[in-house]
PDB file of C-alpha atoms in Angstrom:
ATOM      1  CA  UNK A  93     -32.571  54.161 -17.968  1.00 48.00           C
ATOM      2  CA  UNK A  94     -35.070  51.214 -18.121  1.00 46.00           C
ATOM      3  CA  UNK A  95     -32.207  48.917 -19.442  1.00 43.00           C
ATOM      4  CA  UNK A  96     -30.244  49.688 -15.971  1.00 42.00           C
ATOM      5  CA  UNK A  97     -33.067  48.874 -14.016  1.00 43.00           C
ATOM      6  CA  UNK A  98     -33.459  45.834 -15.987  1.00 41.00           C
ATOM      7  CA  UNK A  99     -29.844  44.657 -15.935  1.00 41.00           C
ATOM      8  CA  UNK A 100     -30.221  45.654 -12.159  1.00 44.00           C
ATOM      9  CA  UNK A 101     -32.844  43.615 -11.012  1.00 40.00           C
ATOM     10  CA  UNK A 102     -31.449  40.885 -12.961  1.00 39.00           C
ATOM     11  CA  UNK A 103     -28.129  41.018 -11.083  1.00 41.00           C
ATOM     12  CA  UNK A 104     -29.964  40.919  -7.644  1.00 42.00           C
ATOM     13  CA  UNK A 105     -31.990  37.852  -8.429  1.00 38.00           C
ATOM     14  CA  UNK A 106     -29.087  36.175  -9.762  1.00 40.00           C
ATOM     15  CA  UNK A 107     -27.506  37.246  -6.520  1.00 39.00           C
ATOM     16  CA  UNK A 108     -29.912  35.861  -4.556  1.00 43.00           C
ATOM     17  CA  UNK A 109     -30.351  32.562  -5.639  1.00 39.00           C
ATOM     18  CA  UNK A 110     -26.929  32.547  -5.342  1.00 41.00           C
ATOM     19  CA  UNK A 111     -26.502  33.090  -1.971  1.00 40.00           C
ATOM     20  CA  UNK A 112     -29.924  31.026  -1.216  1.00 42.00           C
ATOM     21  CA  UNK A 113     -27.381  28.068  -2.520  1.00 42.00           C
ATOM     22  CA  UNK A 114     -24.526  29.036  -0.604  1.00 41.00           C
ATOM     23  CA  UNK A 115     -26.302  29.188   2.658  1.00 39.00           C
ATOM     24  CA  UNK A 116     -28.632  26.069   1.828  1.00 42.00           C
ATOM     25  CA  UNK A 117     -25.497  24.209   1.473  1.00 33.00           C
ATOM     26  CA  UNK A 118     -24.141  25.472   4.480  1.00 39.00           C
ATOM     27  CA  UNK A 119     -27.225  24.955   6.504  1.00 41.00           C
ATOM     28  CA  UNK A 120     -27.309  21.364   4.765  1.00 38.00           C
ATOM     29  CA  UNK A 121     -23.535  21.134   5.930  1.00 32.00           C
ATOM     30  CA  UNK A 122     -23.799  22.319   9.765  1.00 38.00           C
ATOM     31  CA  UNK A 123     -27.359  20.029  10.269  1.00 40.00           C
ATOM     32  CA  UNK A 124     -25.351  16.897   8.881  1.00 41.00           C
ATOM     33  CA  UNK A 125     -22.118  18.062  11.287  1.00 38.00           C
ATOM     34  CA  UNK A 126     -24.494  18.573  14.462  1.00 44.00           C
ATOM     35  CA  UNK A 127     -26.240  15.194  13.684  1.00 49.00           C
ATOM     36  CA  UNK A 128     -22.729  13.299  14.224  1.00 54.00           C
ATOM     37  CA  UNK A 129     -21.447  15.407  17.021  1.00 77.00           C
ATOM     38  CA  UNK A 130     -20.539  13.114  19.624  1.00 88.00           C
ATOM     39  CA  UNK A 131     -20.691  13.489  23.367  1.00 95.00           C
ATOM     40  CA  UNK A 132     -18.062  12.493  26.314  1.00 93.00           C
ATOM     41  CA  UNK A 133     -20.134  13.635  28.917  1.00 97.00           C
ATOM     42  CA  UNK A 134     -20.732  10.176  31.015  1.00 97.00           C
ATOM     43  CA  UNK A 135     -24.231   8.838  30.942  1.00 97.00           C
ATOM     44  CA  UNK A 136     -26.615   6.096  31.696  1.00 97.00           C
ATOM     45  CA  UNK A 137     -26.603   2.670  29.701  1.00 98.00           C
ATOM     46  CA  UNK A 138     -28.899   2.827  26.769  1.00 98.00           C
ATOM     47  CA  UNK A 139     -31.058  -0.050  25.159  1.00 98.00           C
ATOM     48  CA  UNK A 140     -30.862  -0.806  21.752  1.00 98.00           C
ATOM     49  CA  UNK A 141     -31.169  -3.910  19.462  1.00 97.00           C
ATOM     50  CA  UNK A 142     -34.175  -3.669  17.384  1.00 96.00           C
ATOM     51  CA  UNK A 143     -32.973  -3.217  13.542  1.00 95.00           C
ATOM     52  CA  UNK A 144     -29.517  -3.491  14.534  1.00 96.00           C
ATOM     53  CA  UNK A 145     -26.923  -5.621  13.880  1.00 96.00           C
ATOM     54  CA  UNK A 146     -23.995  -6.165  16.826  1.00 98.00           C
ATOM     55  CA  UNK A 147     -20.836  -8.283  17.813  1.00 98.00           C
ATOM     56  CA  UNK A 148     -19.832  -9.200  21.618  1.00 98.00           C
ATOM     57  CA  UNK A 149     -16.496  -9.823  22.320  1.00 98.00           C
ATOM     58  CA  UNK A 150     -14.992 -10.736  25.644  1.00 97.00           C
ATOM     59  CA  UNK A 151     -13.060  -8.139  26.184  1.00 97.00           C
ATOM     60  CA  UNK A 152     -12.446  -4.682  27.135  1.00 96.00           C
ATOM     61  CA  UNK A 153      -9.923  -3.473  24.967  1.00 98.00           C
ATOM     62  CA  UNK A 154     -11.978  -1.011  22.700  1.00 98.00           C
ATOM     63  CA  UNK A 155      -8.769   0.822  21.437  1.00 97.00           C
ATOM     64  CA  UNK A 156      -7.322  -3.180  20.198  1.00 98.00           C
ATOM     65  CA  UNK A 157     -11.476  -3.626  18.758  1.00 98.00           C
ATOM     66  CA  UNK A 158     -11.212  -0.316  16.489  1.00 98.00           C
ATOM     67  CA  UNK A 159      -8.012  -1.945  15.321  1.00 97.00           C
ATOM     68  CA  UNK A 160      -9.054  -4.664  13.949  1.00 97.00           C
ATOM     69  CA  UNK A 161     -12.554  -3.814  12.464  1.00 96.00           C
ATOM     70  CA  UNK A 162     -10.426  -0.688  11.484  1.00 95.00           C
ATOM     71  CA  UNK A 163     -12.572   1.984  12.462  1.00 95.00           C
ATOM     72  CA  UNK A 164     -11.772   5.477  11.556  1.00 93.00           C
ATOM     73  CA  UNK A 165     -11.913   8.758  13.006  1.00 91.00           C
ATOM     74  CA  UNK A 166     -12.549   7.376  16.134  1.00 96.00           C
ATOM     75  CA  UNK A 167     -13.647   9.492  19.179  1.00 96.00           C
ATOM     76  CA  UNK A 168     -14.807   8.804  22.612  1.00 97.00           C
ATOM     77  CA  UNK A 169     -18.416   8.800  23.026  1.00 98.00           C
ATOM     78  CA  UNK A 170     -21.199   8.558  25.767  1.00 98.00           C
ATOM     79  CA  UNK A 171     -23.983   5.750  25.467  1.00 98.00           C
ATOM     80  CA  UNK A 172     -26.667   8.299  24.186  1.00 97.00           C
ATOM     81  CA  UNK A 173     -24.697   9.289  21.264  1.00 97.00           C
ATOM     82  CA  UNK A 174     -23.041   6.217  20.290  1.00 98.00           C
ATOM     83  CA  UNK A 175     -26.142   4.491  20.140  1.00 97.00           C
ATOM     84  CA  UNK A 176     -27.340   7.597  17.618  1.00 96.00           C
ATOM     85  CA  UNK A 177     -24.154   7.143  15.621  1.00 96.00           C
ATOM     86  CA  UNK A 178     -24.683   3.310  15.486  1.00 96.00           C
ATOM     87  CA  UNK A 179     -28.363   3.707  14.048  1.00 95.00           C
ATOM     88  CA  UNK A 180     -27.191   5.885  11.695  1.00 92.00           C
ATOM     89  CA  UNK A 181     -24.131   4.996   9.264  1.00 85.00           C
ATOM     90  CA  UNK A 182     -21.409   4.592  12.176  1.00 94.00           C
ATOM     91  CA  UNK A 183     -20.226   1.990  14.788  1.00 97.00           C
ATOM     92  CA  UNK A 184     -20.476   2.202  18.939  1.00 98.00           C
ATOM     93  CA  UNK A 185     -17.839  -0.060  20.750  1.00 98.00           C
ATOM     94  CA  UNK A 186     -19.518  -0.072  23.675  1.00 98.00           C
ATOM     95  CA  UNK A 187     -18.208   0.195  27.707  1.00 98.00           C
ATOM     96  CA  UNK A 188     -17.767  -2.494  29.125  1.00 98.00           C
ATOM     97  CA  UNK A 189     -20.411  -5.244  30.203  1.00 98.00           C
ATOM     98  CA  UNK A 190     -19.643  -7.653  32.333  1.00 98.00           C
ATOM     99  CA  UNK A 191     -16.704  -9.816  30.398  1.00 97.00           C
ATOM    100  CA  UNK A 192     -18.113  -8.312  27.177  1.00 98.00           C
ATOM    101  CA  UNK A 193     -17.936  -5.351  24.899  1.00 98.00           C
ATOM    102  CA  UNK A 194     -19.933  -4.731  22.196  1.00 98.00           C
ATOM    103  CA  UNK A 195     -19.327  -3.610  18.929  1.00 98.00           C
ATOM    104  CA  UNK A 196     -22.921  -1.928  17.355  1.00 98.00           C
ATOM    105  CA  UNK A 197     -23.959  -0.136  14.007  1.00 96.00           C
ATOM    106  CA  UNK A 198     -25.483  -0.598  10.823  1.00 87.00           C
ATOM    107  CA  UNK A 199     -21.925  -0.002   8.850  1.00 84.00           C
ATOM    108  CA  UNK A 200     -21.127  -3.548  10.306  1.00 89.00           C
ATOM    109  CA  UNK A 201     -22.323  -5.263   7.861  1.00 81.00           C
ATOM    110  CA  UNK A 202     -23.401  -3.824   4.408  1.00 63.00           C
ATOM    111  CA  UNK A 203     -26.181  -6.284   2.619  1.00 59.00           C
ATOM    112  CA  UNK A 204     -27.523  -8.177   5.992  1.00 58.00           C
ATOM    113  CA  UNK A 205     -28.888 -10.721   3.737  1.00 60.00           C
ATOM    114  CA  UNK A 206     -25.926 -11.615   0.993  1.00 66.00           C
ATOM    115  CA  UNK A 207     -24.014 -14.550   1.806  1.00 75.00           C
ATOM    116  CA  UNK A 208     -20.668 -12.535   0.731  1.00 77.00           C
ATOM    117  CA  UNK A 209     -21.169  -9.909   3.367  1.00 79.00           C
ATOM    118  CA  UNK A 210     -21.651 -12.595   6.084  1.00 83.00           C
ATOM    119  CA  UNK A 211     -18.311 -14.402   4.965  1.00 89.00           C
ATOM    120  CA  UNK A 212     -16.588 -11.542   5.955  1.00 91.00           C
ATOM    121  CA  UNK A 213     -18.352 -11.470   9.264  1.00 94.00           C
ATOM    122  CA  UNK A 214     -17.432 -15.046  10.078  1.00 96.00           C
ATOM    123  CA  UNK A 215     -13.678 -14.033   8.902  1.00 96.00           C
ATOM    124  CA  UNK A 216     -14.247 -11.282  11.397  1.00 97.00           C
ATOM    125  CA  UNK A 217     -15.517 -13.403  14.714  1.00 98.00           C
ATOM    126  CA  UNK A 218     -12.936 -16.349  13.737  1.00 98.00           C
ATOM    127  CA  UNK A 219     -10.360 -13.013  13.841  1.00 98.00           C
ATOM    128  CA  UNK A 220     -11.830 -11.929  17.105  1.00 98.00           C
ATOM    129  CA  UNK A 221     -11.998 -15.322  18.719  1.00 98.00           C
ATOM    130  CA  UNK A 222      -8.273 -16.355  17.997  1.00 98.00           C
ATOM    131  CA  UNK A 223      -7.514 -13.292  19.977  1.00 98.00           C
ATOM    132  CA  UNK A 224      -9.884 -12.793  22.884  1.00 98.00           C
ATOM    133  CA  UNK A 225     -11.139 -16.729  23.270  1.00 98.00           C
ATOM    134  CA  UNK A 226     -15.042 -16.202  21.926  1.00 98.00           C
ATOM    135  CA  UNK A 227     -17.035 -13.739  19.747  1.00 98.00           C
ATOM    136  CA  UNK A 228     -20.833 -13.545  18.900  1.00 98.00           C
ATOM    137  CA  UNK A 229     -22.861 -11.603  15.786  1.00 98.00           C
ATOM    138  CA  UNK A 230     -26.569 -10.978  16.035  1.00 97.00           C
ATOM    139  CA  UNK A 231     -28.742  -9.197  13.649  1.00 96.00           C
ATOM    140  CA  UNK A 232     -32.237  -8.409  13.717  1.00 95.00           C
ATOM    141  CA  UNK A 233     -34.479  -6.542  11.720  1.00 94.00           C
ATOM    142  CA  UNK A 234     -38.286  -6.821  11.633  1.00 94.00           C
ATOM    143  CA  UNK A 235     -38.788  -5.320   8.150  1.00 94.00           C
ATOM    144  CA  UNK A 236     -37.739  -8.257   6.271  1.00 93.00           C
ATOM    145  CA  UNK A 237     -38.129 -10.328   9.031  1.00 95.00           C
ATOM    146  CA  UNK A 238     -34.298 -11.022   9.044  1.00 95.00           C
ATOM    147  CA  UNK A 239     -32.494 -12.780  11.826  1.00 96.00           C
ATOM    148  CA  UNK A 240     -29.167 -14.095  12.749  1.00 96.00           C
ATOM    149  CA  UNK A 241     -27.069 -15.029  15.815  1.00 98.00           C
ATOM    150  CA  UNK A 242     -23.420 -17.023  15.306  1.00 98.00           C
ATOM    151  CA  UNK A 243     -20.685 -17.886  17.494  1.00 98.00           C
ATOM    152  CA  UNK A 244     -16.766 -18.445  17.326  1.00 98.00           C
ATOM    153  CA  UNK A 245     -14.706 -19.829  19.931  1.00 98.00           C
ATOM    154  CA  UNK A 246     -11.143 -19.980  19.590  1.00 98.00           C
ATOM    155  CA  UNK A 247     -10.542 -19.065  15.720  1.00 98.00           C
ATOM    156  CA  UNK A 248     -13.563 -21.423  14.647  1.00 98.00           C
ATOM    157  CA  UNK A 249     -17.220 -20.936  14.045  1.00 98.00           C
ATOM    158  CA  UNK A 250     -19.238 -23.320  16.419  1.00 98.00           C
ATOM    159  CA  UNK A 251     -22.947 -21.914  15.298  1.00 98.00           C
ATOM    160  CA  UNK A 252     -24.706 -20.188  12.964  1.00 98.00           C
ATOM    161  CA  UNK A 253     -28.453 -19.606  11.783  1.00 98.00           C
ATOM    162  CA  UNK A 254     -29.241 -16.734   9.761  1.00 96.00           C
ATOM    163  CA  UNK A 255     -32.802 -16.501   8.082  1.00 96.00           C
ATOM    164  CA  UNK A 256     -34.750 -14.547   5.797  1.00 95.00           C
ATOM    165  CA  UNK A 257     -38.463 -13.888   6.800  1.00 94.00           C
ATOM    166  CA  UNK A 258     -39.275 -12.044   4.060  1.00 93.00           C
ATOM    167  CA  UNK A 259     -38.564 -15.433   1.572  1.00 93.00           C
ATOM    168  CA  UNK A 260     -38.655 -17.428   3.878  1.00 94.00           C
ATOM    169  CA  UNK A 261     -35.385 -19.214   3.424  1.00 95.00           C
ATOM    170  CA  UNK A 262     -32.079 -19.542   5.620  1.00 96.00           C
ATOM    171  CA  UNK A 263     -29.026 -17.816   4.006  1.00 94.00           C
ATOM    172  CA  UNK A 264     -26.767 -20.270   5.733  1.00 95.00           C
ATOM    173  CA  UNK A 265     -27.109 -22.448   8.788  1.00 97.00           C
ATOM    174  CA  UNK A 266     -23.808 -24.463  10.444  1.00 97.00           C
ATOM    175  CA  UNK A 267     -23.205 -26.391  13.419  1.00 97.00           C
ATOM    176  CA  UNK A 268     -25.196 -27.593  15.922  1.00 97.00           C
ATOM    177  CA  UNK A 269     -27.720 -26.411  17.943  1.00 97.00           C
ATOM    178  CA  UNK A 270     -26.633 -24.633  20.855  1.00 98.00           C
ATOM    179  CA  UNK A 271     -27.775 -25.094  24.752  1.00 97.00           C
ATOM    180  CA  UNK A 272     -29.252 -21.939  24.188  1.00 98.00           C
ATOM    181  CA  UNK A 273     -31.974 -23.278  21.082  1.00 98.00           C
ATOM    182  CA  UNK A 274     -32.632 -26.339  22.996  1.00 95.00           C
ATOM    183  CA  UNK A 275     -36.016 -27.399  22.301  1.00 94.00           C
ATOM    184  CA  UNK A 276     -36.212 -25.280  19.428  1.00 97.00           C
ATOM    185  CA  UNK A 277     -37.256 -26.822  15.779  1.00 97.00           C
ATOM    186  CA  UNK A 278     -35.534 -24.108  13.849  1.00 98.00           C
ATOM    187  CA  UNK A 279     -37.142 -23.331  10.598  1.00 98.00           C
ATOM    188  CA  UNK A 280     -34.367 -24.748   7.885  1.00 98.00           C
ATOM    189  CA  UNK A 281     -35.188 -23.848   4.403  1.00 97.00           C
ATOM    190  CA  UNK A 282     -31.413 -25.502   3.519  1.00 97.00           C
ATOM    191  CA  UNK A 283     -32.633 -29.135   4.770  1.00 97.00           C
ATOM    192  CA  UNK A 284     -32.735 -32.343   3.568  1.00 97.00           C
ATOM    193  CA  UNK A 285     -36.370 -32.362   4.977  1.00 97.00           C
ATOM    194  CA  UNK A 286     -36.935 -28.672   3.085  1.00 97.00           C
ATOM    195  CA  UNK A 287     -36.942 -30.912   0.310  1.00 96.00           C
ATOM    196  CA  UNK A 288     -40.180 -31.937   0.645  1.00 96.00           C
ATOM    197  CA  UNK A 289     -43.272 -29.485   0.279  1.00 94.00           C
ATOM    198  CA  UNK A 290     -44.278 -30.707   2.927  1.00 96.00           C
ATOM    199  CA  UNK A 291     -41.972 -29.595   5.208  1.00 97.00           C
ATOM    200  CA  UNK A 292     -43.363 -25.839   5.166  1.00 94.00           C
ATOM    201  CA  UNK A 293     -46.982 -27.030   6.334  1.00 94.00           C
ATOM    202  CA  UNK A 294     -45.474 -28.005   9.370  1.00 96.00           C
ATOM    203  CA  UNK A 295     -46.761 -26.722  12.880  1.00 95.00           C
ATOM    204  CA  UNK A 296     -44.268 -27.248  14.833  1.00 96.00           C
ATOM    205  CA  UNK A 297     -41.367 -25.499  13.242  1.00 98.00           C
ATOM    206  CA  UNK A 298     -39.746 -22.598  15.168  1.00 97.00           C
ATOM    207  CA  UNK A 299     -39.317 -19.338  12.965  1.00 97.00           C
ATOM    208  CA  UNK A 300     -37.062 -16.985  14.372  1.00 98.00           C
ATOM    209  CA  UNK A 301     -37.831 -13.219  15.651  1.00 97.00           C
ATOM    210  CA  UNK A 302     -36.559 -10.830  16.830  1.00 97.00           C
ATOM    211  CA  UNK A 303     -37.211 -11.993  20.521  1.00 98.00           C
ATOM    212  CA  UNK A 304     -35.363 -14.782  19.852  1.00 98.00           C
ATOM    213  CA  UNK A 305     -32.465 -13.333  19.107  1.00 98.00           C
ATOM    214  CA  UNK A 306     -32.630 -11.339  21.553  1.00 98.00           C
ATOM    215  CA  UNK A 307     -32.918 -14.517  24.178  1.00 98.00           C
ATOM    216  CA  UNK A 308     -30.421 -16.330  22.547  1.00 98.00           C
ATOM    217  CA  UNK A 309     -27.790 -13.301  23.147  1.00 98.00           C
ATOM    218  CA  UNK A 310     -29.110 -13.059  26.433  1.00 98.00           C
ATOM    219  CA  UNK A 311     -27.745 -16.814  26.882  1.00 98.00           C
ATOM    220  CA  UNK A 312     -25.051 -16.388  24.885  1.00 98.00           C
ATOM    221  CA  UNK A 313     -23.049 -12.905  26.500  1.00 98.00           C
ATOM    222  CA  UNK A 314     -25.479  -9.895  26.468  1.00 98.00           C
ATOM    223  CA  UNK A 315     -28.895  -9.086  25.706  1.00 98.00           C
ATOM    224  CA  UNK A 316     -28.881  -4.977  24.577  1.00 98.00           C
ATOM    225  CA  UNK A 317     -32.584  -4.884  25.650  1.00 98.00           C
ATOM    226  CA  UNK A 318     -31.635  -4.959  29.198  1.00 98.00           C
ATOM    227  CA  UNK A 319     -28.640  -2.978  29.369  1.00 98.00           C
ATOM    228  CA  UNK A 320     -30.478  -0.235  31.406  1.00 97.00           C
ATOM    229  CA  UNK A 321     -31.071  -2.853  34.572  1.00 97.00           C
ATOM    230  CA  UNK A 322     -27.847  -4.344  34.510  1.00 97.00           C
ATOM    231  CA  UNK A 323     -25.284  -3.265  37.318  1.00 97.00           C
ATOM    232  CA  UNK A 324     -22.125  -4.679  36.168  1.00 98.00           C
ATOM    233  CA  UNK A 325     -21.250  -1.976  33.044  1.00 98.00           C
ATOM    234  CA  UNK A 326     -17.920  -0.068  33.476  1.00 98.00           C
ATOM    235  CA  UNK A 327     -18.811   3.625  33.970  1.00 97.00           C
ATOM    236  CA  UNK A 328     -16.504   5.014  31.040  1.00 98.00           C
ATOM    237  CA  UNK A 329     -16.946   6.240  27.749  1.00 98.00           C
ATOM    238  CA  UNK A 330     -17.412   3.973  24.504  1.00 98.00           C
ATOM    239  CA  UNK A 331     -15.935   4.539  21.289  1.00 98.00           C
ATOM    240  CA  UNK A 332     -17.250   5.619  17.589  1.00 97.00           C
ATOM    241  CA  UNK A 333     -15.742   5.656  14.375  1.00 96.00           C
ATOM    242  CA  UNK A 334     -16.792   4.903  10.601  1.00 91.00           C
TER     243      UNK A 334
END
């Protein structure tokens, strides 16, 4: 009789921790589902920017965007949860602002700060800008004090200054100065003058932020830290995708 009881309570524990699994998993299954659901309920224009890496295109064909970046299992999606998806592991092209769209998320680009990755984004703007006349990256993220802005017009890269806080040296910086860094004595670790010790003692060098970029895309096309004042964004839904 004792043996049965034994064997019994065996059986139920075994039981249980079975089915503690099966509905960890699930829960672990349905939190990660809700935490993508997207919404097409319209909304109001969200900022964003900060830690974030995002494209501007002058365009408004989103469907023609998700194309080209090839974005997958694309849906429609308001402001509030495309901006979610975009912090997370997805991409937000945006509604429309102004002449621009936006294309947002941290699956843009995969290693911010290794020259291979940001190849492929200049393949990508060059792409965009043979197509729809100009295209614009920016990155930003406080951390490691990395920050980037470039531009294409027309199939070819005009600008670009990317830069590393965190070692302080520039990944790559081509072209010239733009209207919009007028005045500015960008920090250039890839310099003839870098050469020098020198150089990095000086006081009046300009070491980019992530204000900066965030003034220079305000120049540029679009400034996401403003988006909630601005009265020119199409009231439609954006799209997100992976």
């Amino acid at each position: 009789m004792k043996v049965v009881i034994i064997i019994g309570i065996v059986l139920l524990v075994l039981v249980s921790v079975w089915y503690a699994k099966k509905t960890g998993i699930n829960s672990e299954f349905h939190n990660k589902q809700k935490a993508l659901a997207v919404s097409n309920i319209l909304d109001k224009p969200l900022d964003f920017g900060y830690k974030m890496v995002w494209i501007a295109v002058k365009t408004n064909q989103k469907k023609r965007l998700a194309e080209i970046i090839k974005l997958k299992k694309t849906k429609q999606a308001n402001w509030k949860s495309g901006i979610e998806t975009a912090y997370e592991d997805g991409i937000y092209i945006t509604p429309q602002i102004g002449e621009w769209t936006l294309i947002t998320g941290n699956g843009l680009v995969n290693k911010r700060d290794d020259k291979e990755n940001m190849a492929a984004v200049e393949t990508l703007l060059n792409y965009l800008s043979t197509e729809f006349g100009e295209a614009h990256f920016f990155g930003t993220n406080r951390v490691v004090e990395y920050h980037s802005w470039m531009k294409s017009k027309n199939g070819k890269m005009e600008r670009i200054y990317s830069y590393l806080g965190e070692s302080m040296e520039n990944i790559k910086v081509f072209g010239e100065p733009t209207k919009a860094e007028e005045g500015l004595k960008l920090f250039n670790s890839l310099s003839e003058d870098a050469k020098n010790e020198a150089y990095f003692e000086r006081e009046d060098l300009t070491y980019a932020d992530e204000m900066l970029v965030m003034e220079i895309a305000e120049k540029w096309s679009v400034n996401p830290t403003k988006l909630s004042t601005r009265t020119d964004i199409k009231k439609e839904l954006g799209l997100v995708g992976k």
